[in-house]
Short mmCIF file of C-alpha atoms and ligand atoms in Angstrom, two decimals:
data_model
loop_
_atom_site.label_atom_id
_atom_site.label_comp_id
_atom_site.label_asym_id
_atom_site.label_seq_id
_atom_site.Cartn_x
_atom_site.Cartn_y
_atom_site.Cartn_z
CA MET L 1 -10.92 15.55 -8.47
CA LYS L 2 -13.27 17.56 -6.34
CA TRP L 3 -11.99 16.58 -3.05
CA GLU L 4 -11.63 19.58 -0.72
CA ASP L 5 -14.97 19.49 0.94
CA LEU L 6 -15.04 15.65 1.36
CA ARG L 7 -14.45 13.58 4.49
CA ARG L 8 -10.87 12.82 5.40
CA SER L 9 -9.66 9.41 6.77
CA LYS L 10 -8.42 9.26 10.32
CA ASN L 11 -6.36 6.17 9.37
CA VAL L 12 -3.31 8.19 8.27
CA GLU L 13 -0.05 8.18 10.25
CA ASP L 14 2.31 10.88 9.14
CA ARG L 15 5.92 10.02 9.65
CA ARG L 16 7.18 12.45 7.20
CA GLY L 17 10.55 14.22 8.33
CA GLN L 18 11.55 11.22 10.34
CA GLY L 19 13.91 10.16 7.53
CA ARG L 20 15.86 6.86 7.77
CA SER L 21 15.71 6.88 11.51
CA SER L 22 11.97 6.47 11.84
CA LEU L 23 12.08 2.85 13.04
CA GLY L 24 9.20 3.40 15.55
CA GLY L 25 5.66 2.82 15.09
CA GLY L 26 5.67 0.27 12.36
CA MET L 27 7.12 -2.62 14.36
CA GLY L 28 5.05 -5.15 16.08
CA SER L 29 1.85 -3.94 17.32
CA GLY L 30 2.85 -0.46 16.58
CA ARG L 31 2.29 0.76 20.17
CA SER L 32 5.18 -0.72 22.06
CA GLY L 33 7.74 -1.23 19.22
CA GLY L 34 9.14 2.17 18.78
CA MET L 35 10.97 2.82 21.99
CA GLY L 36 13.28 -0.26 22.02
CA SER L 37 14.26 0.07 18.50
CA ASN L 38 15.00 3.82 18.96
CA LEU L 39 17.18 2.94 21.97
CA ILE L 40 19.07 0.58 19.93
CA MET L 41 19.47 3.26 17.30
CA MET L 42 20.72 5.69 19.76
CA LEU L 43 23.32 3.23 21.27
CA LEU L 44 24.53 2.22 17.86
CA MET L 45 25.08 5.98 17.22
CA SER L 46 26.81 6.48 20.51
CA LYS L 47 30.50 6.09 21.19
CA GLY L 48 30.67 4.55 24.45
CA LYS L 49 32.83 1.77 25.52
CA PHE L 50 30.10 -0.48 26.79
CA LYS L 51 27.67 0.24 23.98
CA TRP L 52 27.79 -3.38 22.63
CA VAL L 53 27.08 -4.75 26.05
CA LEU L 54 24.23 -2.55 26.43
CA ILE L 55 22.71 -3.23 22.99
CA GLY L 56 23.19 -7.17 23.84
CA ILE L 57 21.28 -6.61 26.99
CA LEU L 58 18.44 -4.56 25.22
CA LEU L 59 18.22 -7.14 22.60
CA ILE L 60 18.00 -9.95 25.11
CA PHE L 61 15.29 -7.84 26.91
CA LEU L 62 13.41 -7.30 23.75
CA LEU L 63 13.68 -10.78 22.25
CA GLY L 64 12.58 -12.37 25.49
CA GLY L 65 10.13 -9.81 26.77
CA GLY L 66 7.64 -9.08 24.15
CA SER L 67 7.09 -11.45 21.03
CA SER L 68 5.31 -8.78 19.20
CA LEU L 69 8.06 -6.30 19.40
CA LEU L 70 10.44 -7.71 16.90
CA GLY L 71 8.20 -10.40 15.63
CA GLY L 72 6.80 -8.00 12.99
CA ASN L 73 10.37 -7.28 11.66
CA GLN L 74 10.82 -10.07 9.25
CA SER L 75 13.66 -10.35 6.56
CA PRO L 76 12.90 -9.06 3.16
CA ASN L 77 12.23 -12.69 1.89
CA GLN L 78 9.39 -13.02 4.06
CA THR L 79 7.27 -10.31 2.63
CA TYR L 80 4.00 -11.94 2.62
CA ASP L 81 4.36 -13.82 5.73
CA ASP L 82 2.05 -11.81 8.02
CA SER L 83 1.48 -14.69 10.44
CA GLY L 84 1.99 -13.55 14.05
CA VAL L 85 1.55 -9.80 13.12
CA VAL L 86 -1.77 -8.42 14.16
CA PHE L 87 -2.52 -4.86 13.61
CA GLU L 88 -5.24 -4.18 16.06
CA ASP L 89 -8.06 -2.21 14.77
CA ALA L 90 -6.44 0.48 12.71
CA THR L 91 -9.73 2.44 12.77
CA GLU L 92 -9.30 3.40 16.41
CA LYS L 93 -5.72 3.37 16.85
CA ALA L 94 -4.29 5.38 13.96
CA GLY L 95 -3.42 8.89 14.44
CA SER L 96 -5.89 11.67 13.50
CA ASP L 97 -5.53 13.41 10.22
CA SER L 98 -5.83 16.85 12.06
CA GLN L 99 -2.05 17.25 12.01
CA ILE L 100 -2.02 16.82 8.15
CA THR L 101 -2.09 20.37 7.03
CA ASP L 102 -0.35 20.07 3.59
CA LYS L 103 -2.42 19.67 0.25
CA GLU L 104 -0.93 16.61 -0.74
CA GLY L 105 -1.42 14.83 2.58
CA GLN L 106 -4.97 16.03 2.78
CA PHE L 107 -5.69 14.90 -0.80
CA LEU L 108 -4.43 11.35 0.10
CA SER L 109 -6.38 11.22 3.23
CA THR L 110 -9.52 12.31 1.29
CA VAL L 111 -8.90 9.52 -1.27
CA LEU L 112 -8.34 7.05 1.40
CA ALA L 113 -11.69 7.92 3.03
CA SER L 114 -13.46 7.45 -0.18
CA THR L 115 -12.05 4.10 -0.72
CA GLU L 116 -13.11 3.13 2.86
CA ASP L 117 -16.71 4.24 2.00
CA TYR L 118 -16.71 2.24 -1.19
CA TRP L 119 -15.10 -0.87 -0.05
CA THR L 120 -17.21 -0.88 3.13
CA SER L 121 -20.25 -0.79 1.22
CA LYS L 122 -19.02 -3.31 -1.32
CA PHE L 123 -18.06 -5.72 1.23
CA GLU L 124 -21.38 -5.45 2.98
CA GLU L 125 -23.00 -6.49 -0.24
CA TYR L 126 -21.08 -9.79 0.23
CA ASN L 127 -21.70 -10.06 3.85
CA LEU L 128 -18.19 -9.32 4.69
CA VAL L 129 -16.70 -6.67 6.91
CA TYR L 130 -14.19 -4.21 5.52
CA LYS L 131 -11.24 -3.54 7.91
CA LYS L 132 -9.73 -0.43 6.91
CA PRO L 133 -6.13 -0.20 6.10
CA LYS L 134 -3.82 2.46 7.49
CA LEU L 135 -1.99 4.91 5.30
CA VAL L 136 1.66 5.77 6.35
CA LEU L 137 3.07 8.94 4.77
CA TYR L 138 6.85 8.98 5.13
CA THR L 139 10.05 10.43 3.43
CA GLU L 140 12.99 8.37 2.24
CA GLY L 141 12.57 5.40 4.41
CA THR L 142 10.52 3.90 7.30
CA MET L 143 10.26 0.50 9.09
CA THR L 144 7.16 -1.61 8.36
CA GLY L 145 5.37 -4.10 10.32
CA GLY L 146 6.25 -7.20 8.38
CA CYS L 147 7.83 -6.11 5.21
CA GLY L 148 11.38 -5.08 6.35
CA PHE L 149 12.60 -1.56 5.87
CA GLY L 150 10.52 0.33 3.39
CA GLN L 151 12.29 2.85 0.95
CA SER L 152 10.71 5.32 -1.11
CA SER L 153 12.85 4.47 -4.10
CA ALA L 154 10.87 1.36 -4.33
CA GLY L 155 7.67 3.40 -4.88
CA PRO L 156 4.29 3.23 -3.02
CA PHE L 157 3.59 -0.24 -1.51
CA TYR L 158 1.24 -2.15 0.57
CA CYS L 159 2.48 -4.31 3.49
CA PRO L 160 0.23 -7.16 4.34
CA GLY L 161 1.83 -7.62 7.67
CA ASP L 162 0.57 -4.42 9.27
CA GLN L 163 -2.20 -3.96 6.58
CA SER L 164 -0.81 -0.54 5.78
CA VAL L 165 -0.07 1.35 2.53
CA TYR L 166 3.27 3.29 2.51
CA ILE L 167 3.54 6.45 0.46
CA ASP L 168 6.34 9.07 0.09
CA VAL L 169 4.28 11.87 -1.17
CA SER L 170 7.31 13.13 -3.57
CA PHE L 171 6.01 10.17 -5.71
CA TYR L 172 3.31 12.64 -6.53
CA ARG L 173 5.96 14.81 -8.43
CA GLU L 174 7.87 11.78 -9.77
CA LEU L 175 4.62 10.70 -11.42
CA ALA L 176 4.22 13.98 -13.08
CA ASN L 177 7.89 14.75 -13.97
CA LYS L 178 9.55 11.38 -14.40
CA TYR L 179 6.71 9.22 -15.46
CA GLY L 180 4.72 11.75 -17.49
CA ALA L 181 1.43 11.19 -15.48
CA PRO L 182 0.45 14.52 -13.98
CA GLY L 183 -2.73 15.31 -12.10
CA ASP L 184 -4.42 14.62 -8.90
CA PHE L 185 -6.20 11.55 -9.98
CA ALA L 186 -3.02 9.91 -11.26
CA MET L 187 -1.99 9.83 -7.54
CA ALA L 188 -5.55 8.77 -6.64
CA TYR L 189 -5.12 5.76 -8.99
CA VAL L 190 -1.80 4.88 -7.21
CA LEU L 191 -3.45 4.96 -3.69
CA SER L 192 -6.48 3.17 -4.89
CA HIS L 193 -4.27 0.42 -6.49
CA GLU L 194 -2.48 -0.12 -3.17
CA VAL L 195 -5.74 -0.22 -1.46
CA GLY L 196 -6.72 -2.91 -3.89
CA HIS L 197 -3.83 -4.95 -2.58
CA HIS L 198 -5.42 -4.64 0.87
CA VAL L 199 -8.62 -5.86 -0.48
CA GLN L 200 -6.73 -8.77 -1.88
CA GLN L 201 -5.28 -9.39 1.75
CA LEU L 202 -8.75 -9.21 3.39
CA LEU L 203 -10.28 -11.70 0.86
CA GLY L 204 -7.54 -14.19 1.15
CA THR L 205 -6.08 -13.66 -2.39
CA MET L 206 -2.62 -12.42 -1.03
CA ASP L 207 -2.26 -15.57 1.08
CA ASP L 208 -3.30 -17.96 -1.96
CA TYR L 209 -0.90 -16.09 -4.11
CA GLN L 210 1.76 -16.59 -1.50
CA LYS L 211 1.18 -20.21 -0.98
CA ILE L 212 0.87 -21.07 -4.83
CA ALA L 213 4.03 -18.88 -5.63
CA GLN L 214 6.18 -20.68 -3.01
CA GLN L 215 5.15 -24.12 -4.27
CA ASN L 216 5.84 -23.03 -7.88
CA PRO L 217 8.59 -20.46 -7.96
CA GLY L 218 8.85 -20.67 -11.82
CA ALA L 219 5.36 -19.30 -11.94
CA LYS L 220 5.87 -16.43 -9.51
CA ASN L 221 6.10 -13.65 -12.06
CA GLU L 222 3.02 -14.54 -13.77
CA LEU L 223 1.03 -14.77 -10.66
CA THR L 224 2.42 -11.60 -9.68
CA VAL L 225 1.41 -9.90 -12.76
CA ARG L 226 -2.19 -11.35 -12.11
CA LEU L 227 -2.11 -9.99 -8.54
CA GLU L 228 -1.12 -6.54 -9.88
CA LEU L 229 -3.73 -6.45 -12.50
CA GLN L 230 -6.46 -7.43 -10.10
CA ALA L 231 -5.29 -4.55 -7.91
CA ASP L 232 -5.75 -2.38 -10.96
CA TYR L 233 -9.06 -3.56 -11.53
CA TYR L 234 -10.04 -2.75 -7.87
CA ALA L 235 -8.64 0.72 -8.44
CA GLY L 236 -10.91 1.14 -11.51
CA ALA L 237 -13.95 -0.12 -9.42
CA TRP L 238 -13.33 2.58 -6.92
CA ALA L 239 -12.81 5.13 -9.79
CA ARG L 240 -16.34 4.25 -10.98
CA TYR L 241 -17.71 4.84 -7.61
CA ALA L 242 -15.91 8.31 -7.22
CA ASP L 243 -17.32 9.03 -10.79
CA GLU L 244 -20.91 8.18 -9.72
CA GLN L 245 -20.45 10.40 -6.48
CA GLY L 246 -19.77 13.08 -8.92
CA ILE L 247 -16.58 14.21 -7.37
CA LEU L 248 -14.54 13.69 -10.61
CA ASP L 249 -13.21 16.29 -12.81
CA GLU L 250 -13.09 16.32 -16.54
CA GLY L 251 -10.12 14.34 -17.58
CA ASP L 252 -9.72 12.49 -14.25
CA ILE L 253 -10.13 8.98 -15.57
CA GLU L 254 -7.72 9.88 -18.46
CA GLU L 255 -5.11 10.72 -15.73
CA ALA L 256 -5.74 7.47 -14.01
CA LEU L 257 -5.21 5.58 -17.44
CA GLN L 258 -2.06 7.65 -18.24
CA ALA L 259 -0.64 6.72 -14.70
CA ALA L 260 -1.60 3.01 -15.40
CA PHE L 261 0.17 3.17 -18.72
CA SER L 262 3.35 4.70 -17.14
CA VAL L 263 3.79 2.20 -14.50
CA GLY L 264 3.61 -0.64 -16.70
CA ASP L 265 6.54 -3.06 -16.87
CA ASP L 266 7.55 -2.22 -20.46
CA THR L 267 7.40 1.48 -19.74
CA LEU L 268 9.17 1.50 -16.43
CA GLN L 269 12.61 0.72 -16.17
CA LYS L 270 13.15 -1.78 -13.48
CA GLU L 271 15.32 -0.89 -10.62
CA SER L 272 17.29 -3.32 -8.56
CA LEU L 273 17.18 -2.15 -5.09
CA GLY L 274 16.45 -4.95 -2.83
CA TYR L 275 12.70 -4.71 -3.01
CA VAL L 276 10.58 -6.17 -0.21
CA VAL L 277 6.99 -5.77 -1.67
CA PRO L 278 4.89 -7.03 -4.32
CA ASP L 279 5.03 -3.79 -6.24
CA SER L 280 8.73 -4.37 -6.67
CA PHE L 281 8.04 -7.22 -9.06
CA THR L 282 6.13 -7.64 -12.18
CA HIS L 283 3.12 -5.76 -12.87
CA GLY L 284 2.01 -6.29 -16.40
CA THR L 285 2.39 -4.27 -19.54
CA SER L 286 1.18 -0.68 -19.79
CA LYS L 287 -1.57 -2.09 -22.01
CA GLN L 288 -2.63 -4.67 -19.67
CA ARG L 289 -2.67 -2.28 -16.64
CA GLN L 290 -4.81 0.20 -18.61
CA GLU L 291 -7.13 -2.56 -19.80
CA TRP L 292 -7.73 -4.00 -16.16
CA PHE L 293 -8.26 -0.62 -14.58
CA ALA L 294 -10.88 0.00 -17.44
CA ARG L 295 -12.52 -3.15 -16.85
CA GLY L 296 -12.86 -2.49 -13.13
CA TYR L 297 -14.39 0.85 -13.99
CA LYS L 298 -16.70 -0.85 -16.40
CA HIS L 299 -17.83 -3.74 -14.13
CA ALA L 300 -17.83 -1.78 -10.94
CA GLY L 301 -16.51 -4.12 -8.35
CA ASP L 302 -18.05 -7.44 -9.40
CA PHE L 303 -15.70 -9.82 -7.68
CA GLN L 304 -16.20 -12.50 -10.39
CA GLU L 305 -14.97 -10.11 -13.29
CA ALA L 306 -12.08 -9.30 -11.06
CA ASP L 307 -10.67 -12.95 -11.12
CA THR L 308 -7.54 -12.25 -13.07
CA PHE L 309 -6.15 -15.69 -11.83
CA ASN L 310 -8.63 -17.60 -14.03
CA ARG L 311 -9.01 -15.20 -17.03
CA ASP L 312 -7.00 -14.33 -20.04
CA ILE L 313 -5.05 -11.30 -19.23
ZN1 LIG U 401 0.84 -3.35 -6.74
#
């Protein structure tokens, strides 16, 4: 992808290097959540005689004082329950990408910016407003605003609660080395797929999915496959836009198709690590994933064509 000279998104938060203690930032409103939880962590790690008393007092203060502070930290079972968690205007509040100097981080903020441009204009066509998601770059694990503690072992994911995409950039290398899907556009596919989940969140598809899956648990896996294939469709739609912008290199679409193949259920060995996000469940076969990416590319964001819930998959 010819990305170096393109616009970078400002909606990127870099939490890399904070490791497993990075509890701040993702909780509640994202502005006031960090300090309380960090204090608890510090107390937990301290050896003082009265530390449990202090933790108790702090918890009472936190629970009583600010509903948004811990409100976003839901149990893993409530992954999609984003009620009460309002992420206020990610566009203005997210950190600037100016601190991001590494190539992988810059690449991802460029791809994110391109998806912002595409989906903003696509939504405008339908008289809708596209609210831009946030991209959180992290290492190992980090707290999310509504999806519990995110771990990189679960792969990149989208959290509806704080409308953020979480990516450990080491997945870039994993794609190439472990899943046999090298190339920058393989990673662009991954990010644009997660942005596809954000589109589903904005359009209400995510809520519908959650409601129906709750009413009918037996159908949950199949519904999840349909949700995932639709996100692949949206990734393909963005890829078509990127192609029309003239920013793709020869072989980029093949890289995305290879990545879609590599992360199909029948190709991927499922891990069992206490997943908290949609990507942890069923995604469809390699063939289905490639096909729906290709359909998105072909039909370029026609929302009717994207209706995986009412079509043969
Ligand atoms: Zn997904």
